[in-house]
C-alpha cells in the first residue's frame, strides 16, 4: 500500500476491484465503514456480488479478465470530459513528457514487436531529450506526442459501449461509476483503490495494476490521505516476505538478483543505477551502490573486502538466468531437472496452478522437505486418492513447524508497518507441541549442518557457504535447546557501522549507508527500525526498550504509542493534519513514512491540495526560519518546488507512460488465454498478451498435463477465490472443526440461469471440467452471479455464463474436497509469470 | 415498563455487517462449544449450521434481496437471544433456572434446569435450545456473555466484530444511537428498531436495510411483555402447576443428583489422568 489501513477512512470514493476485502481483509471494512459514515461512496467491481458488494453503494459486474477495459473506460471518460487534476498531471506525472515520434500503436501491438522472438524492441518507447539529456516537456499537455495526448488517443477506443460489450457491465452502471469516481479529480476530493489477487493473477496482471495507478495519477490521488494505490496483501506478513526478497527476481530491499552478464560488482552497479542530469531529480536509486555493498557486508562480513570475489564478495551471490518463478520451477521439476525441494509454509499440491501437473512433478523428486504445522496435501501427495504410493520413490521429510503465535519477530502488514510480535509460548514450555520448531531455529540448524558438510569437503565453490556471516547466538553445533536470537537478526537487517572489522553501533537511517565497506545492512529499506537507544527514543519503561549483552537498543517495531496520547500531534491534527498516521506506533519503511509520495500532495509552494486532511505541509517558521515540512515524514526534506515528488524515478515524475514493462508502455486489453470470445478480441487483432511465456506451446514435457481449452468445448468462464472462513491452501483452517462447520465442503457458485440450463438445483452436485481436469462439488445456486451480455468482434450479442470456486480445498484435514486448482493452468503474466488463476474456461454439468 | 437504565445490550447494525462470522466462532470459543457436523450449507447463502442449537448460540443468516428478478442487495443478520427486558422464558420457567439479571442478560443455570422445555414454547423468537443428544439434557442459549460482562469485558462476539456491526453498551445509549442512525440514513435503513418495543423491549436492538421479518422474525408482536400473559396463564391453572411442579420437582431432584454424581465421577477421572 502507498497508504495504510487506517487511512482508508479518509476516502471520499472507494473502489474495491480484484479484491473481496470484506471476506479476505475483514479489518479493512472497519475503515471503509468509517468513511461511509462520513458520506463516502463504495464501488464494488466484481464478477460476483460478494460480501464486499453487500456494503457497496454501486455494484458493477465485470467478467473476469477485463479490468483494463473497465479502468481504461474510466480513464477515457475522465480524459474526454476533462475530469482530471491537470496541475497534478503537469507537475507530478510524465503526462507532459514528449515521446519519440516513432512510437505508435496499431491493432493491439505497440511499435517494435518482433513476432519471431515474441518480444518488443523498445527503441521507440523513449522520451524526446533536450540538449542536456533531460526529457522534453509540454506543460500545456497539448503536444500530440506528449504522454497525455497519447493516452487520450489510446483510450478513446474504450467507449462506454465497448466497455459494456466486453466486461458485461451495463452502460448505465458503467457511466455511474465513471462519473462518481472521477469526482475525485477535484483537489479537495480523494479516492482510493483497494485491490488484491483478483487483479494480479492474470496474463495482464501487472498492466491491470498499472491501469489503477494511472487512474489515480490522473485524479491526483497519489500521495494524499485517503488516496493511493493499495495492494491488500494476501497474508499477514507477505509484505515483509517481499521486502525480504522471497521472490526470484529481487534481493532484500528490492535490489535486483544478479544475472550472468553482471560479471562483477562494478558491472552490476552500472547496470542497475539510474542516471539523471536534472538537478531537481532526487533519483534515489542513484544510491544503489551503497545498498548492495552494505548488503554484501552484512552477509559475508570480513570476507567481503573491496577486492574479494568480484568486489565485496559479489560473486558469492547466485546468479539467475531467465525465469525462476513458481510455474517455471515446477515445469523444471516435472522435467526431472532437480532432485530435491524444500517447501516452507506453502502447499502447492492445493495452491499451485495446475495442481495435477504439480503433484506429478513432486513424484519426480528424490527427496522433499516440508516444514509445516500439518501434514499438508504437499507432504501427503504420495497418498492422494488417485495415486499409487508403491510407484512413488520420493522420500518425504515433514519438519513440524511452530505457528505464527509461537514465534517472536516482526510482521510487516500491507501498510508497510513492521510490528513486533511476541511468542505466546516458547519451545520447551508446558503445552508446547512435540518437536515443533520456529522457522528461525530450523534455518539456523539447517545452515550449520550444511556448513559442517562443506567443511569436510568444500567442493568446487564452498566459499559462499564457508564464509557466510552467520552467528545468531547458538554456537557451532545444532542444539535443540537453544533458540537463535531474533533480536540479533533484527539488528543485522537494520544495519550497523563497521570499525576495525567489528560492528560499531546501529545505523540510524539508510542515508548513512556507504559503498566503501564501512557499513553493513541486511535490508537498506529497514534501516532505522532497530537503532541504538538514546533519550530521544522515549522512556526506558516503554515497550520498545531493549537491553541485552550487546547494549541498549530501541526496537522501533515494538513502539506502541497511539497518536491520541501525543499532545504535540493533536495540535497538528487540530490544524488539519490527517489522523491515523501514528508515527510512534511500530515502524514503517521507508524511514517511517506512512504515506509515500507525499510531496505530491502539496503544490509547488508546499501548500496541501487538501486542507482538511493534509499529510505534509511546509512551515516556513520551523528550523529557525529556514522552514521545514511538518506532518508525516516527507519524501525528502528539500524545500517545496526544488525537487520532483517521485523520488524513486530518475525523471522524478510518476509514469503514466512506462517503458519498463515487457508488454507495452500503456495498458492495453488482451483477453485471457482462455476466452469466451475464442481467438478474438473486440478491441484489436491481438487476442492474447503477445509476450507471455507459452509453456503450453513449448516442449512435449511442457505441454503435458497443460492443454488450453477453447470456448466451443468450454463455453463458461470460471474464476477462483478465497472465503472468510478458510485460509489459503486450507491446512490451518480445514483442520479446525469450528471453521469446517461453517464451510464444510467444496462448492461452486453458479447463477440461477445456468442452473436452470443444466438442470441442477441448489445443493446438488456438479462436475466442473476444464482442459486440465475436473472437480466434483456442490452447486450453490445464487442470484449473485448473473450471465453477462457481451458483444463479440462482429457486433453480435452473446450471453456468457460465469461460475466461481473457492480454492481452499484438498484431500487432507476435516473439511475436504477437490482442489479448484486442478482446473487452472501453467499460464502466467507477461512481466512476473504470476499464474492466471482468475480467468479460465470450463464446462459444468450435473454430476 | 421497567427501567432499563442499567441494562446492557447490543445494537446490531446489518448495514455494517459483512457476514464474516467472526462473532459465531468467538461465541463457540468463549463458551467452549463443540463444532456441529454440517454438509454443504444449512440455509440460504453460506449459513451453517441450519439453526441455533445447544451447541450454537449465535448464527449469521444470509438473504439475497431480489426485486423484479434482479439481485439488489445481500443482507446479513445475527441470530441470537434478544434478552427481553421482561422475558417470557423466565416467567415460564417453573424451577427458576432461567433468570433475568440486573445487568441485562437472561441467563440459565444447569443445576436447576429440569428439561421441561416450557421456555422453548414461551419464547417468541424460538431461542432456547434443548440438548437433544444428551442423556442429561439442559436448555442452552446465549447469555450475552454474562460472565464476561461481570468482569468488565465486552461479550465475545462484540469483541470479535471488526466492522462495527455489533456495538455493546448501555441499552439506553444504544437506543439513542439507533435512532440517530435511522434518522441520518433514511435510504440506508428500514425505519424500524426491532427490539425497541417488541414484547416490551429487548436488550438486543436490531437495525437493518430490510425488515427483520425477512429473516423469519415474527412481525406485529405486542408491545407488552409476554410474561404479563404467561404469568397469569400459568397461575390460572394452579392445580396443574402445583401438581406438575411437584412432579417435576422430584424429577429435578433425581436428575440433579444424577448430574452431581456424573460430575463427581468425571472429576475423579480427571484427577486420575
Short mmCIF file of N, CA, C and O in Angstrom, two decimals, chain A residues 293-294 297 301 304-306 312 496-499 514-520:
data_model
loop_
_atom_site.label_atom_id
_atom_site.label_comp_id
_atom_site.label_asym_id
_atom_site.label_seq_id
_atom_site.Cartn_x
_atom_site.Cartn_y
_atom_site.Cartn_z
N UNK A 293 26.36 -2.84 -1.50
CA UNK A 293 27.62 -3.07 -0.80
C UNK A 293 27.36 -3.37 0.69
O UNK A 293 27.95 -4.28 1.27
N UNK A 294 26.44 -2.62 1.28
CA UNK A 294 26.11 -2.85 2.69
C UNK A 294 25.47 -4.23 2.89
O UNK A 294 25.68 -4.87 3.91
N UNK A 297 28.23 -6.76 2.80
CA UNK A 297 28.97 -6.70 4.08
C UNK A 297 28.20 -7.42 5.18
O UNK A 297 28.79 -8.11 6.02
N UNK A 301 30.52 -10.27 5.79
CA UNK A 301 31.36 -9.65 6.82
C UNK A 301 32.80 -9.42 6.41
O UNK A 301 33.08 -8.80 5.39
N UNK A 304 34.02 -10.01 2.93
CA UNK A 304 33.62 -9.11 1.84
C UNK A 304 34.52 -7.89 1.86
O UNK A 304 34.22 -6.89 2.50
N UNK A 305 35.65 -8.01 1.20
CA UNK A 305 36.59 -6.87 1.09
C UNK A 305 36.53 -6.34 -0.34
O UNK A 305 36.06 -7.03 -1.24
N UNK A 306 37.04 -5.14 -0.48
CA UNK A 306 36.95 -4.45 -1.75
C UNK A 306 37.35 -5.32 -2.95
O UNK A 306 36.76 -5.25 -4.02
N UNK A 312 33.73 -7.05 -2.85
CA UNK A 312 32.86 -7.27 -1.67
C UNK A 312 32.08 -8.59 -1.77
O UNK A 312 30.92 -8.66 -1.41
N UNK A 496 24.59 -1.75 10.59
CA UNK A 496 25.48 -1.18 11.61
C UNK A 496 26.74 -0.62 10.94
O UNK A 496 27.06 -0.95 9.80
N UNK A 497 27.42 0.24 11.70
CA UNK A 497 28.72 0.76 11.25
C UNK A 497 29.77 -0.30 11.54
O UNK A 497 29.61 -1.10 12.46
N UNK A 498 30.84 -0.30 10.73
CA UNK A 498 31.94 -1.24 10.97
C UNK A 498 33.20 -0.44 11.23
O UNK A 498 33.57 0.45 10.45
N UNK A 499 33.81 -0.75 12.39
CA UNK A 499 35.11 -0.12 12.68
C UNK A 499 36.07 -1.21 13.09
O UNK A 499 35.73 -2.06 13.90
N UNK A 514 27.05 3.34 3.29
CA UNK A 514 28.18 3.70 2.41
C UNK A 514 28.54 2.53 1.49
O UNK A 514 28.21 1.38 1.79
N UNK A 515 29.24 2.85 0.39
CA UNK A 515 29.66 1.78 -0.51
C UNK A 515 31.14 1.48 -0.41
O UNK A 515 31.74 0.89 -1.31
N UNK A 516 31.76 1.87 0.74
CA UNK A 516 33.20 1.63 0.90
C UNK A 516 33.49 0.51 1.90
O UNK A 516 34.63 0.31 2.31
N UNK A 517 32.45 -0.20 2.31
CA UNK A 517 32.68 -1.31 3.24
C UNK A 517 32.63 -0.89 4.70
O UNK A 517 32.87 -1.71 5.58
N UNK A 518 32.28 0.36 4.97
CA UNK A 518 32.26 0.81 6.37
C UNK A 518 30.88 0.65 7.02
O UNK A 518 30.71 0.98 8.18
N UNK A 519 29.90 0.15 6.25
CA UNK A 519 28.60 -0.12 6.84
C UNK A 519 28.08 -1.47 6.35
O UNK A 519 28.48 -1.93 5.28
N UNK A 520 27.20 -2.06 7.14
CA UNK A 520 26.53 -3.31 6.75
C UNK A 520 25.05 -3.13 7.00
O UNK A 520 24.65 -2.47 7.96
#
